[in-house]
PDB file of C-alpha atoms in Angstrom:
ATOM      1  CA  MET A  16      -8.354  -6.213   8.494  1.00 62.00           C
ATOM      2  CA  LEU A  17      -7.856  -3.260   6.179  1.00 83.00           C
ATOM      3  CA  ARG A  18      -4.506  -2.880   4.414  1.00 91.00           C
ATOM      4  CA  ARG A  19      -3.495  -0.147   1.992  1.00 94.00           C
ATOM      5  CA  ASN A  20      -0.420   0.494  -0.077  1.00 94.00           C
ATOM      6  CA  ALA A  21       0.187   3.469  -2.352  1.00 97.00           C
ATOM      7  CA  PHE A  22       3.141   4.417  -4.513  1.00 97.00           C
ATOM      8  CA  ARG A  23       4.041   6.934  -7.219  1.00 97.00           C
ATOM      9  CA  LEU A  24       5.678   6.095 -10.522  1.00 96.00           C
ATOM     10  CA  PRO A  25       6.930   8.145 -13.467  1.00 94.00           C
ATOM     11  CA  ARG A  26       4.579   8.410 -16.426  1.00 93.00           C
ATOM     12  CA  HIS A  27       6.619   6.009 -18.545  1.00 93.00           C
ATOM     13  CA  PRO A  28       5.573   2.773 -20.307  1.00 94.00           C
ATOM     14  CA  ALA A  29       7.937   0.699 -18.138  1.00 96.00           C
ATOM     15  CA  SER A  30       6.020   1.849 -15.053  1.00 97.00           C
ATOM     16  CA  VAL A  31       2.961  -0.211 -16.036  1.00 96.00           C
ATOM     17  CA  GLY A  32       4.804  -3.501 -15.524  1.00 96.00           C
ATOM     18  CA  LEU A  33       6.333  -2.194 -12.306  1.00 97.00           C
ATOM     19  CA  ALA A  34       2.870  -1.213 -11.015  1.00 97.00           C
ATOM     20  CA  ARG A  35       1.569  -4.732 -11.760  1.00 96.00           C
ATOM     21  CA  ARG A  36       4.489  -6.389  -9.959  1.00 96.00           C
ATOM     22  CA  ARG A  37       4.281  -4.144  -6.899  1.00 96.00           C
ATOM     23  CA  VAL A  38       0.530  -4.677  -6.494  1.00 95.00           C
ATOM     24  CA  ARG A  39       0.879  -8.443  -7.038  1.00 93.00           C
ATOM     25  CA  ASP A  40       3.679  -8.598  -4.451  1.00 93.00           C
ATOM     26  CA  HIS A  41       1.730  -6.578  -1.872  1.00 92.00           C
ATOM     27  CA  LEU A  42      -1.398  -8.687  -2.287  1.00 90.00           C
ATOM     28  CA  ARG A  43       0.627 -11.893  -1.954  1.00 89.00           C
ATOM     29  CA  ASP A  44       2.269 -10.516   1.194  1.00 88.00           C
ATOM     30  CA  TRP A  45      -1.240  -9.823   2.514  1.00 85.00           C
ATOM     31  CA  GLY A  46      -2.294 -13.443   1.993  1.00 83.00           C
ATOM     32  CA  HIS A  47      -3.787 -13.525  -1.501  1.00 80.00           C
ATOM     33  CA  GLY A  48      -2.588 -16.746  -3.122  1.00 77.00           C
ATOM     34  CA  THR A  49      -1.188 -17.025  -6.634  1.00 75.00           C
ATOM     35  CA  ASP A  50      -4.311 -18.918  -7.721  1.00 78.00           C
ATOM     36  CA  ASP A  51      -6.693 -16.331  -6.199  1.00 77.00           C
ATOM     37  CA  PRO A  52      -8.908 -15.009  -9.039  1.00 77.00           C
ATOM     38  CA  ALA A  53      -9.218 -11.655  -7.251  1.00 82.00           C
ATOM     39  CA  LEU A  54      -5.434 -11.240  -7.458  1.00 86.00           C
ATOM     40  CA  ALA A  55      -5.473 -11.655 -11.234  1.00 90.00           C
ATOM     41  CA  ASP A  56      -8.445  -9.285 -11.553  1.00 93.00           C
ATOM     42  CA  VAL A  57      -6.791  -6.578  -9.453  1.00 94.00           C
ATOM     43  CA  VAL A  58      -3.533  -6.871 -11.401  1.00 94.00           C
ATOM     44  CA  LEU A  59      -5.443  -6.620 -14.698  1.00 94.00           C
ATOM     45  CA  ILE A  60      -7.268  -3.492 -13.526  1.00 96.00           C
ATOM     46  CA  VAL A  61      -4.044  -1.893 -12.284  1.00 97.00           C
ATOM     47  CA  SER A  62      -2.456  -2.636 -15.647  1.00 95.00           C
ATOM     48  CA  GLU A  63      -5.301  -1.060 -17.621  1.00 94.00           C
ATOM     49  CA  LEU A  64      -5.649   2.032 -15.430  1.00 95.00           C
ATOM     50  CA  ALA A  65      -1.880   2.593 -15.236  1.00 96.00           C
ATOM     51  CA  THR A  66      -1.656   2.261 -19.023  1.00 94.00           C
ATOM     52  CA  ASN A  67      -4.331   4.943 -19.373  1.00 92.00           C
ATOM     53  CA  ALA A  68      -2.454   7.231 -16.963  1.00 93.00           C
ATOM     54  CA  VAL A  69       0.746   6.776 -18.964  1.00 93.00           C
ATOM     55  CA  ARG A  70      -0.870   7.215 -22.390  1.00 89.00           C
ATOM     56  CA  HIS A  71      -3.356   9.950 -21.600  1.00 84.00           C
ATOM     57  CA  GLY A  72      -1.923  11.794 -18.587  1.00 76.00           C
ATOM     58  CA  PRO A  73      -1.024  15.454 -18.911  1.00 72.00           C
ATOM     59  CA  LEU A  74       2.241  16.496 -20.451  1.00 67.00           C
ATOM     60  CA  HIS A  75       4.490  18.823 -18.489  1.00 61.00           C
ATOM     61  CA  GLU A  76       7.184  20.666 -20.372  1.00 56.00           C
ATOM     62  CA  GLY A  77      10.500  18.939 -19.723  1.00 56.00           C
ATOM     63  CA  GLN A  78       8.960  16.303 -17.427  1.00 60.00           C
ATOM     64  CA  GLU A  79       7.279  12.922 -17.763  1.00 68.00           C
ATOM     65  CA  GLY A  80       4.959  13.569 -14.845  1.00 87.00           C
ATOM     66  CA  GLU A  81       3.852  10.952 -12.352  1.00 92.00           C
ATOM     67  CA  PHE A  82       0.854   8.894 -11.434  1.00 95.00           C
ATOM     68  CA  GLU A  83      -0.108   7.172  -8.203  1.00 97.00           C
ATOM     69  CA  VAL A  84      -1.379   3.652  -7.658  1.00 98.00           C
ATOM     70  CA  ALA A  85      -3.129   2.637  -4.448  1.00 97.00           C
ATOM     71  CA  VAL A  86      -4.618  -0.718  -3.547  1.00 96.00           C
ATOM     72  CA  THR A  87      -6.644  -1.395  -0.440  1.00 95.00           C
ATOM     73  CA  ALA A  88      -7.415  -4.930   0.702  1.00 90.00           C
ATOM     74  CA  LEU A  89     -10.718  -4.803   2.561  1.00 89.00           C
ATOM     75  CA  ALA A  90     -11.778  -7.044   5.436  1.00 86.00           C
ATOM     76  CA  ASP A  91     -14.190  -9.075   3.270  1.00 86.00           C
ATOM     77  CA  GLY A  92     -11.429 -10.016   0.800  1.00 82.00           C
ATOM     78  CA  SER A  93     -12.379  -7.469  -1.850  1.00 90.00           C
ATOM     79  CA  CYS A  94      -9.875  -4.920  -3.162  1.00 93.00           C
ATOM     80  CA  PHE A  95     -10.250  -1.247  -3.959  1.00 96.00           C
ATOM     81  CA  VAL A  96      -7.896   0.056  -6.661  1.00 97.00           C
ATOM     82  CA  GLU A  97      -7.122   3.733  -7.317  1.00 98.00           C
ATOM     83  CA  VAL A  98      -4.967   5.267 -10.040  1.00 97.00           C
ATOM     84  CA  SER A  99      -4.506   9.035  -9.849  1.00 96.00           C
ATOM     85  CA  ASP A 100      -2.913  11.486 -12.236  1.00 94.00           C
ATOM     86  CA  GLU A 101      -2.893  15.213 -12.816  1.00 91.00           C
ATOM     87  CA  GLY A 102      -5.185  15.068 -15.838  1.00 89.00           C
ATOM     88  CA  PHE A 103      -8.692  16.464 -15.840  1.00 89.00           C
ATOM     89  CA  ALA A 104     -10.212  14.533 -18.743  1.00 86.00           C
ATOM     90  CA  VAL A 105     -12.751  11.997 -17.511  1.00 86.00           C
ATOM     91  CA  PRO A 106     -12.073   8.605 -19.104  1.00 84.00           C
ATOM     92  CA  ARG A 107     -15.029   6.879 -20.742  1.00 80.00           C
ATOM     93  CA  PRO A 108     -15.282   3.576 -22.586  1.00 75.00           C
ATOM     94  CA  ARG A 109     -15.423   4.204 -26.302  1.00 74.00           C
ATOM     95  CA  PRO A 110     -16.705   2.082 -29.153  1.00 75.00           C
ATOM     96  CA  VAL A 111     -13.943  -0.133 -30.510  1.00 70.00           C
ATOM     97  CA  SER A 112     -13.958  -1.918 -33.832  1.00 68.00           C
ATOM     98  CA  VAL A 113     -12.654  -5.448 -34.307  1.00 71.00           C
ATOM     99  CA  GLY A 114      -9.387  -4.391 -35.965  1.00 71.00           C
ATOM    100  CA  GLU A 115      -8.328  -1.787 -33.401  1.00 66.00           C
ATOM    101  CA  GLU A 116      -5.429  -2.719 -31.139  1.00 65.00           C
ATOM    102  CA  THR A 117      -6.173  -0.231 -28.345  1.00 64.00           C
ATOM    103  CA  GLY A 118      -9.189   1.217 -26.596  1.00 61.00           C
ATOM    104  CA  ARG A 119     -10.478  -1.818 -24.704  1.00 73.00           C
ATOM    105  CA  GLY A 120      -9.037  -1.060 -21.265  1.00 78.00           C
ATOM    106  CA  LEU A 121     -12.108   0.487 -19.671  1.00 82.00           C
ATOM    107  CA  HIS A 122     -14.290  -2.226 -21.191  1.00 82.00           C
ATOM    108  CA  LEU A 123     -12.101  -4.779 -19.396  1.00 86.00           C
ATOM    109  CA  VAL A 124     -12.365  -2.810 -16.162  1.00 90.00           C
ATOM    110  CA  GLU A 125     -16.174  -2.722 -16.528  1.00 90.00           C
ATOM    111  CA  GLY A 126     -16.238  -6.479 -17.082  1.00 89.00           C
ATOM    112  CA  VAL A 127     -14.066  -7.366 -14.099  1.00 92.00           C
ATOM    113  CA  ALA A 128     -14.929  -4.764 -11.456  1.00 95.00           C
ATOM    114  CA  VAL A 129     -18.087  -4.733  -9.356  1.00 95.00           C
ATOM    115  CA  ALA A 130     -18.070  -0.954  -9.787  1.00 95.00           C
ATOM    116  CA  TRP A 131     -15.715   1.693 -11.105  1.00 96.00           C
ATOM    117  CA  GLY A 132     -15.711   5.434 -11.525  1.00 96.00           C
ATOM    118  CA  VAL A 133     -13.810   8.674 -11.509  1.00 96.00           C
ATOM    119  CA  TRP A 134     -13.598  11.381  -8.912  1.00 95.00           C
ATOM    120  CA  SER A 135     -12.019  14.788  -9.164  1.00 95.00           C
ATOM    121  CA  ARG A 136      -9.079  15.774  -7.027  1.00 93.00           C
ATOM    122  CA  GLY A 137      -9.757  19.447  -7.754  1.00 93.00           C
ATOM    123  CA  ARG A 138      -6.754  21.228  -9.200  1.00 91.00           C
ATOM    124  CA  HIS A 139      -4.691  18.060  -8.636  1.00 90.00           C
ATOM    125  CA  GLY A 140      -6.367  15.992 -11.350  1.00 92.00           C
ATOM    126  CA  LYS A 141      -8.476  12.882 -10.978  1.00 95.00           C
ATOM    127  CA  THR A 142      -8.601   9.387  -9.536  1.00 97.00           C
ATOM    128  CA  VAL A 143      -9.990   6.429 -11.449  1.00 97.00           C
ATOM    129  CA  TRP A 144     -11.130   3.730  -9.026  1.00 97.00           C
ATOM    130  CA  ALA A 145     -12.420   0.181  -9.233  1.00 97.00           C
ATOM    131  CA  LEU A 146     -13.762  -2.307  -6.716  1.00 96.00           C
ATOM    132  CA  VAL A 147     -12.952  -6.002  -7.188  1.00 94.00           C
ATOM    133  CA  ALA A 148     -15.121  -8.369  -5.153  1.00 91.00           C
ATOM    134  CA  SER A 149     -13.662 -11.286  -3.288  1.00 80.00           C
ATOM    135  CA  PRO A 150     -14.419 -14.626  -4.914  1.00 68.00           C
ATOM    136  CA  THR A 151     -17.390 -16.406  -3.401  1.00 57.00           C
ATOM    137  CA  PRO A 152     -16.526 -19.728  -1.758  1.00 54.00           C
TER     138      PRO A 152
END
């Protein structure tokens, strides 16, 4: 069975925690248990991609802007995560030194996801996506 949920949030730091909770709740409602490693991986990816949308999304005069989170639970137990914003800059992992406190998000996504990437939404910005495999029995 294929299930998808998408929602928009304001580009505000508090929205990152809300995105994590909403995705966790939807996946639990869809049968992913609290101890399911895929659940933790999806929530981590949502957190990192939402943080990037909040920190690096475009600024609109007088507005915070918004970003969209979508999660699709696929029939094989894997999950497809999408975070979209109105920015055009393509995110890329960057070298990070030991003392830096930020900049590791895409490295985490690369380590957890089976695949990830970015696609253009034309004049509407971009979507950063990641695929999290179901755990093997």
